[in-house]
mmCIF file of C-alpha atoms in Angstrom:
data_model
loop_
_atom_site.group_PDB
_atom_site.id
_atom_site.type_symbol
_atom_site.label_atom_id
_atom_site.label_comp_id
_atom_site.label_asym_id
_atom_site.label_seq_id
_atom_site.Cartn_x
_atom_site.Cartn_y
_atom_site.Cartn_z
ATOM 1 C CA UNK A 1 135.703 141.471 67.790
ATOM 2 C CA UNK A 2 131.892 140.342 67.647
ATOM 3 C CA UNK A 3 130.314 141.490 64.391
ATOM 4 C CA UNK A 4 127.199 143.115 64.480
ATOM 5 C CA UNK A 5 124.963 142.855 61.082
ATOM 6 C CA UNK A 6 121.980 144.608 60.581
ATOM 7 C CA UNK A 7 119.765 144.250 57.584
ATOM 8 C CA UNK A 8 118.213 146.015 55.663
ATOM 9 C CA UNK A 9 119.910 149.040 55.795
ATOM 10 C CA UNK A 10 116.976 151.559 54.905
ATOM 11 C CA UNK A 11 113.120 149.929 55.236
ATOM 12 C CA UNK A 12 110.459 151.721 53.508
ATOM 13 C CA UNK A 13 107.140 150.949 55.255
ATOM 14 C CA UNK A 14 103.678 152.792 55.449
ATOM 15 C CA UNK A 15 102.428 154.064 58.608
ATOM 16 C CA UNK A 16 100.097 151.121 59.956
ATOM 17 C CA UNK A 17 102.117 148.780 58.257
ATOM 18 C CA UNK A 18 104.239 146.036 60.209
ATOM 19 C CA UNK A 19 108.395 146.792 60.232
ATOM 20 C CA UNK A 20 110.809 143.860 60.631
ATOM 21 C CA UNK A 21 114.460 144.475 61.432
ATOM 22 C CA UNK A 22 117.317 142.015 61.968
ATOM 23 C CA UNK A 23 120.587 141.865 63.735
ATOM 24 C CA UNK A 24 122.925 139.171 63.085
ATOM 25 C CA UNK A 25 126.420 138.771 65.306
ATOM 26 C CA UNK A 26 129.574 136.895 63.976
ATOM 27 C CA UNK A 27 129.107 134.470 67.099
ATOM 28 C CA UNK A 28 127.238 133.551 69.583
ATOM 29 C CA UNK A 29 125.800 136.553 72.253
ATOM 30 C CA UNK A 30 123.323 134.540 74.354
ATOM 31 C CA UNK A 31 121.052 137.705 74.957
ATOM 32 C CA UNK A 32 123.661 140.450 75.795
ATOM 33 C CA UNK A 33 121.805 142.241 73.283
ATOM 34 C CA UNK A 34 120.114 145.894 73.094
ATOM 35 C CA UNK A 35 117.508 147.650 70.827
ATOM 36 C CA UNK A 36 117.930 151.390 70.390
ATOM 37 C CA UNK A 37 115.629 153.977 68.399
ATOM 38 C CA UNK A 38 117.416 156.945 67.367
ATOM 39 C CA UNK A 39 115.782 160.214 66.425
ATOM 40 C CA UNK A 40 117.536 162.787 64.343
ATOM 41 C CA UNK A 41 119.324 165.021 67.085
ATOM 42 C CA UNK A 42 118.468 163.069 69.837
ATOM 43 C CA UNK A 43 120.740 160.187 71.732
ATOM 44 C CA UNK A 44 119.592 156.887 71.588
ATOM 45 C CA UNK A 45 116.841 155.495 73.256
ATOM 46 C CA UNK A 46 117.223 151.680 74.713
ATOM 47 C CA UNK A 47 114.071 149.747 73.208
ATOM 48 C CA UNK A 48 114.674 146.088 74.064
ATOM 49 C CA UNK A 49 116.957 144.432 76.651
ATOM 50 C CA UNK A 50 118.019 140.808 76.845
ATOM 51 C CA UNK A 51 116.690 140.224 72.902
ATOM 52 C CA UNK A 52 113.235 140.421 74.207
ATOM 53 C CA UNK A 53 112.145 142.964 77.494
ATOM 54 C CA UNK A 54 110.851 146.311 76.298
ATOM 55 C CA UNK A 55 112.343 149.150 78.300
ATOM 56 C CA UNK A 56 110.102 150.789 80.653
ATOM 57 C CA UNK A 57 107.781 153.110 79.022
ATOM 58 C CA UNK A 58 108.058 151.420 75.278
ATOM 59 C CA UNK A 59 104.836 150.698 73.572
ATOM 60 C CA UNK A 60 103.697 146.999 73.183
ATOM 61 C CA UNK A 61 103.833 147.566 69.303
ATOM 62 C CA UNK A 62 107.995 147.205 69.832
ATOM 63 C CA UNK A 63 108.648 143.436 70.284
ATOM 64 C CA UNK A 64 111.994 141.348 69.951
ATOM 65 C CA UNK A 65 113.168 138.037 69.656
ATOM 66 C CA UNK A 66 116.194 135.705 69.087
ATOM 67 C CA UNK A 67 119.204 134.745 70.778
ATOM 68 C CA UNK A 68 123.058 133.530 70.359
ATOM 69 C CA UNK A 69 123.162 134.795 66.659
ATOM 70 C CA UNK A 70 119.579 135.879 64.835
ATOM 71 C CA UNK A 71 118.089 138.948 66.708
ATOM 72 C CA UNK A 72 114.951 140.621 65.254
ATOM 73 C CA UNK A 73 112.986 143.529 66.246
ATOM 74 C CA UNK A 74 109.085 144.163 65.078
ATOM 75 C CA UNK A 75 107.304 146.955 65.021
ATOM 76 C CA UNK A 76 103.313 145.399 64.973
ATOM 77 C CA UNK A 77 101.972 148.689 63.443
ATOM 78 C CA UNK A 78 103.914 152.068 62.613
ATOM 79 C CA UNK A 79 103.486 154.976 63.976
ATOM 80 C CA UNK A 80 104.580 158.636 62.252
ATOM 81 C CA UNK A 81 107.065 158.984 65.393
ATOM 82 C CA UNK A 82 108.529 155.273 64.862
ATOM 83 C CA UNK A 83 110.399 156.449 61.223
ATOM 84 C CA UNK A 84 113.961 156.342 62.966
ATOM 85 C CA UNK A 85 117.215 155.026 62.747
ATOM 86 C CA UNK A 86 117.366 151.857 64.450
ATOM 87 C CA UNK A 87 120.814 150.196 65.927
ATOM 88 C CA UNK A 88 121.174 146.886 68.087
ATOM 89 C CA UNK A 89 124.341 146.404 70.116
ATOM 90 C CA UNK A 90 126.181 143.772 71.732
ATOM 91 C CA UNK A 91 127.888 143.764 75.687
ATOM 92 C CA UNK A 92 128.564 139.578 75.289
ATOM 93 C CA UNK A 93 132.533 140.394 75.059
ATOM 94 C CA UNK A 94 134.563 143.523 75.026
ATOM 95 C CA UNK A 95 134.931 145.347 72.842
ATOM 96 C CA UNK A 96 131.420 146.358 72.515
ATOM 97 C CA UNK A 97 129.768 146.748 69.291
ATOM 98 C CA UNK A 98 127.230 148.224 66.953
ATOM 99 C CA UNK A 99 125.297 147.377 64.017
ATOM 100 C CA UNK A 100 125.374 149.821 61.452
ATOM 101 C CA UNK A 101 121.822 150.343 61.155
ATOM 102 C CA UNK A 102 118.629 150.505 60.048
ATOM 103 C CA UNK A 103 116.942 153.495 58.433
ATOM 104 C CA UNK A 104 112.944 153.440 58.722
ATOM 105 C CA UNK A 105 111.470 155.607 56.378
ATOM 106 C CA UNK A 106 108.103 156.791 55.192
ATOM 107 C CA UNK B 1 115.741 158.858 87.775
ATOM 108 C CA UNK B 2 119.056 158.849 86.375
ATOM 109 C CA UNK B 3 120.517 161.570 84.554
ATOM 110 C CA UNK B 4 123.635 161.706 82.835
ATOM 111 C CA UNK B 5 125.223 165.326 81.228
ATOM 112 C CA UNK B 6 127.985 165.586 79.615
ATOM 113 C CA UNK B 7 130.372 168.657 79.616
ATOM 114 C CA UNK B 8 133.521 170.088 78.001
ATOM 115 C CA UNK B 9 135.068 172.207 75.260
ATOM 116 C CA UNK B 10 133.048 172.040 71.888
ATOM 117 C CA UNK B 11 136.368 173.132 69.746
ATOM 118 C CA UNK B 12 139.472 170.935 70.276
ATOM 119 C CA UNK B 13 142.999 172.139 68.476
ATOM 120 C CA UNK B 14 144.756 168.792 65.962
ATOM 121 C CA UNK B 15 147.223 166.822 67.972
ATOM 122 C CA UNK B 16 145.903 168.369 71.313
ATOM 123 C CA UNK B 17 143.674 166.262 73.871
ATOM 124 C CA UNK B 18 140.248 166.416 73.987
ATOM 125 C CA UNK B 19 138.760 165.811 77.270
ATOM 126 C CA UNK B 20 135.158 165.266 78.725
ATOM 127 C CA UNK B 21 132.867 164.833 81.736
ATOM 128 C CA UNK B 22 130.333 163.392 82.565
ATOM 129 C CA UNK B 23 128.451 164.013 85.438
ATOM 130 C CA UNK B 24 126.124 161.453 87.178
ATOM 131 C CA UNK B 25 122.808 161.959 89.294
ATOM 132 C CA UNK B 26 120.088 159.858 90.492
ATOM 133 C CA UNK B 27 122.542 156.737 91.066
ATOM 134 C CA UNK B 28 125.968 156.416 92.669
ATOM 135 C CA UNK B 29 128.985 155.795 90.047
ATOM 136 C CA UNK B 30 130.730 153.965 92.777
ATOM 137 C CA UNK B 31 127.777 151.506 93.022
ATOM 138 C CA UNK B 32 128.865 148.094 93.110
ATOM 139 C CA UNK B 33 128.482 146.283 89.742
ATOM 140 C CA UNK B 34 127.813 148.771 87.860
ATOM 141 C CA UNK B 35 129.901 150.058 84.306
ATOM 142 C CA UNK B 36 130.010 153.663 83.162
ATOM 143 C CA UNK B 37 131.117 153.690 79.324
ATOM 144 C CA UNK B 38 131.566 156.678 76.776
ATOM 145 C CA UNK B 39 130.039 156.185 73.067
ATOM 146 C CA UNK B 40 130.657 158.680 70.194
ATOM 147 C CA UNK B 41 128.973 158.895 66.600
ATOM 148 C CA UNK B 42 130.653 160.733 63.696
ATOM 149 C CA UNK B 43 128.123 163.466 61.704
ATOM 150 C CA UNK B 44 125.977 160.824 59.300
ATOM 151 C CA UNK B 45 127.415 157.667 60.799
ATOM 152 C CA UNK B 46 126.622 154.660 63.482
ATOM 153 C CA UNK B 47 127.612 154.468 66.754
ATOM 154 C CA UNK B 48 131.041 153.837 67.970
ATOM 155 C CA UNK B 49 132.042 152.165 71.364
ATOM 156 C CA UNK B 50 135.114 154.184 73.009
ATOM 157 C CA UNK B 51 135.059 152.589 76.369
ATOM 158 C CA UNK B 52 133.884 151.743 79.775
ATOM 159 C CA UNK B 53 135.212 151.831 83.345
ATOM 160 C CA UNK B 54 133.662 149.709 86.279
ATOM 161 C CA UNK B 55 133.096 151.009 89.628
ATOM 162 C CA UNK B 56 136.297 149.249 91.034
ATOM 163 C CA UNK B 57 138.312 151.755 88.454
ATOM 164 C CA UNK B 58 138.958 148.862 85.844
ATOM 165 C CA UNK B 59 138.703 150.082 82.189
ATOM 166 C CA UNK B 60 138.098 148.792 78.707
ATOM 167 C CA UNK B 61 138.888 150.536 75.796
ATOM 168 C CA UNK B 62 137.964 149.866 72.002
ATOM 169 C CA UNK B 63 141.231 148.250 70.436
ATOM 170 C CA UNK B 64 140.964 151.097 67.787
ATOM 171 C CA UNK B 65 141.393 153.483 70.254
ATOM 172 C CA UNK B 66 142.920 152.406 72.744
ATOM 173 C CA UNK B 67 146.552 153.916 72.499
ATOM 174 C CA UNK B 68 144.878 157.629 72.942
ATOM 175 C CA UNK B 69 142.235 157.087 75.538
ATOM 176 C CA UNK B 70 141.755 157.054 79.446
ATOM 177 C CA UNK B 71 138.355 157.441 81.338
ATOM 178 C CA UNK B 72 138.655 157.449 84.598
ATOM 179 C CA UNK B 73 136.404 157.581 87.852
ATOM 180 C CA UNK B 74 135.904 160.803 90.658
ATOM 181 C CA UNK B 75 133.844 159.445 93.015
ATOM 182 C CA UNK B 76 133.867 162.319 95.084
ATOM 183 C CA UNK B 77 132.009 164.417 92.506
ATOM 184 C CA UNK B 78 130.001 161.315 90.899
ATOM 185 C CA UNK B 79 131.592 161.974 87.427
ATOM 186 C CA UNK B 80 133.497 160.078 85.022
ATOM 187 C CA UNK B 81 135.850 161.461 82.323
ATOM 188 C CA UNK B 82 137.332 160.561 78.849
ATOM 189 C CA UNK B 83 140.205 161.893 77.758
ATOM 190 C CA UNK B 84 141.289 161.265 74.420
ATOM 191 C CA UNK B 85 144.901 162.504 72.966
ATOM 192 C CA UNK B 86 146.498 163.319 69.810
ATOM 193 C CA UNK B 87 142.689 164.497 68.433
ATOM 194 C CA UNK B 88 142.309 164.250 64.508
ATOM 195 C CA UNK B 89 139.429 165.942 62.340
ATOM 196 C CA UNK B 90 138.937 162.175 62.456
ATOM 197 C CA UNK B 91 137.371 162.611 66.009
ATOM 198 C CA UNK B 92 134.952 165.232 65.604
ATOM 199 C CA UNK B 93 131.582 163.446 66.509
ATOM 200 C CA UNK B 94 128.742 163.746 69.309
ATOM 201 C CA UNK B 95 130.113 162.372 72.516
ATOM 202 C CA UNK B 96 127.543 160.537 74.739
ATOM 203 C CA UNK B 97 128.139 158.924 78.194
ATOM 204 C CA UNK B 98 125.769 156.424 79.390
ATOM 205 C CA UNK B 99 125.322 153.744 82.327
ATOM 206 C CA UNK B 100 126.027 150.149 81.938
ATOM 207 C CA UNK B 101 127.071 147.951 79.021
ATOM 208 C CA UNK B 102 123.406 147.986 77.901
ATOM 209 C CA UNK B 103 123.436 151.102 78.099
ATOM 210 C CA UNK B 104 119.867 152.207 79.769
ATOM 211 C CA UNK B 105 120.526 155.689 80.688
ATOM 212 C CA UNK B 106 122.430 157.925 78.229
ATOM 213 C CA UNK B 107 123.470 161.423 78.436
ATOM 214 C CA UNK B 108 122.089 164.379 76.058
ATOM 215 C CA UNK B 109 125.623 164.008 73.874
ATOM 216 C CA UNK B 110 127.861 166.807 73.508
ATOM 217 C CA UNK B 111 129.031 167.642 70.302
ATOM 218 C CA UNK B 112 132.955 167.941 69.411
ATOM 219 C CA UNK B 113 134.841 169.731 66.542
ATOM 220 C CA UNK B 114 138.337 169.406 65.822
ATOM 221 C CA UNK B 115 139.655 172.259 63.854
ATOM 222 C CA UNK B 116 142.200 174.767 64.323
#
C-alpha cells in the first residue's frame, strides 16, 4: 500500500498570508495525485488534479506542484473561507489512499 | 453537471449489514472508462478508501475491508451500491460516493450509526 504523508498536520497562518502544504507518498505516483479542501460538514471538494490543474471553478490563489514522490500545494494569499482541512490522495495503484491531513487555521 | 446522492438507513443494528446507494445523474455509470468508488470518514478523522467498481462490473476493495464489502453496478437505474456486512460501532462514519479514482464529483455523504 502507497503511503500518503502530509505535513504539517495543523498550519497556523494569517489571512493574506501565503500557506504551504506537502504530501509525500512511500513511492513513486507520477501525477495520479488529487488536492481536496474540506469544510466542516461538507464533502470534499477536488482542488488540484494531476499535481498541478486547478479544478474548474478554483481560484488562481490555489496552485500545486511536484510529481513521483514530493507534492505541494500553495495557497498565494488566504482567504477567511480557505481555513480548512486539507487532504491529497493517491489513484497510482489500488488500494487508494489518503493523507491524513492538514488543518489550516486562523 | 453531475450529481451524485447517496441514500439508505442512517441506524444500522451490530453484526447486521449496512447497505447504501448511490444514485447517479448528469453522466451514465455504464460509460466506458469510467470508475465509481465509495469513501467513508469516521467522526474527527481522515478519509478512508472502501472501494471502487468500473463500468465493466470489476471491483476493488481496500484490503482492510475487503472480507465484508461488495459494491456493485444497476445500470438500469444508474446507481451503484455498497454493501458492507458484519457492521461494528467501528463503522459508523459519513459515507460518500463519488466518480472516478480522482474523485471529481462527490456525493453530499450520508451519515451512518451503528448502535443497537
Amino acid at each position: 500500500e502507497i503511503v500518503m504523508t502530509q505535513s504539517p498536520a495543523t498550519l497556523s497562518v494569517s489571512p493574506g498570508e501565503r500557506a504551504t502544504l506537502s504530501c509525500r507518498a512511500s513511492q513513486s505516483i507520477s501525477t495520479n495525485f488529487v488536492w481536496y479542501q474540506q469544510r466542516p460538514g461538507q464533502a470534499p471538494r477536488p482542488l488540484i488534479f494531476g499535481a498541478s490543474t486547478r479544478a474548474t471553478g478554483i481560484p488562481a490563489r490555489f496552485s500545486g506542484s511536484g510529481s513521483g514522490t514530493e507534492f505541494t500545494l500553495t495557497i498565494s494569499s488566504m482567504q477567511s473561507e480557505d481555513f480548512a482541512v486539507y487532504y491529497c490522495q493517491q489513484f497510482s495503484k489500488w488500494p487508494i489512499t489518503f493523507g491524513q491531513g492538514t488543518r489550516l487555521e486562523i | 453537471q453531475v450529481q451524485l446522492q447517496e441514500s439508505g438507513p442512517g441506524l444500522v443494528k451490530p453484526s447486521e449489514t449496512l447497505s447504501l446507494t448511490c444514485t447517479v445523474s448528469g453522466d451514465s455509470i455504464g460509460r466506458s472508462g469510467h470508475y465509481w468508488g465509495w469513501i467513508r470518514q469516521s467522526p474527527g478523522t481522515g478519509l478512508e478508501w472502501i472501494g471502487s467498481i468500473y463500468y465493466s462490473g470489476s471491483t476493488y476493495y481496500n484490503p482492510s475491508l475487503k472480507s465484508r464489502v461488495t459494491i456493485s453496478l444497476d445500470t438500469s437505474k444508474n446507481q451503484f451500491s455498497l454493501n458492507l456486512s458484519s457492521v461494528t460501532a467501528a463503522d459508523t462514519a459519513v459515507y460518500y460516493c463519488a466518480r472516478r479514482n480522482n474523485f471529481d464529483y462527490w456525493g453530499q455523504g450520508t451519515l451512518v450509526t451503528v448502535s443497537s
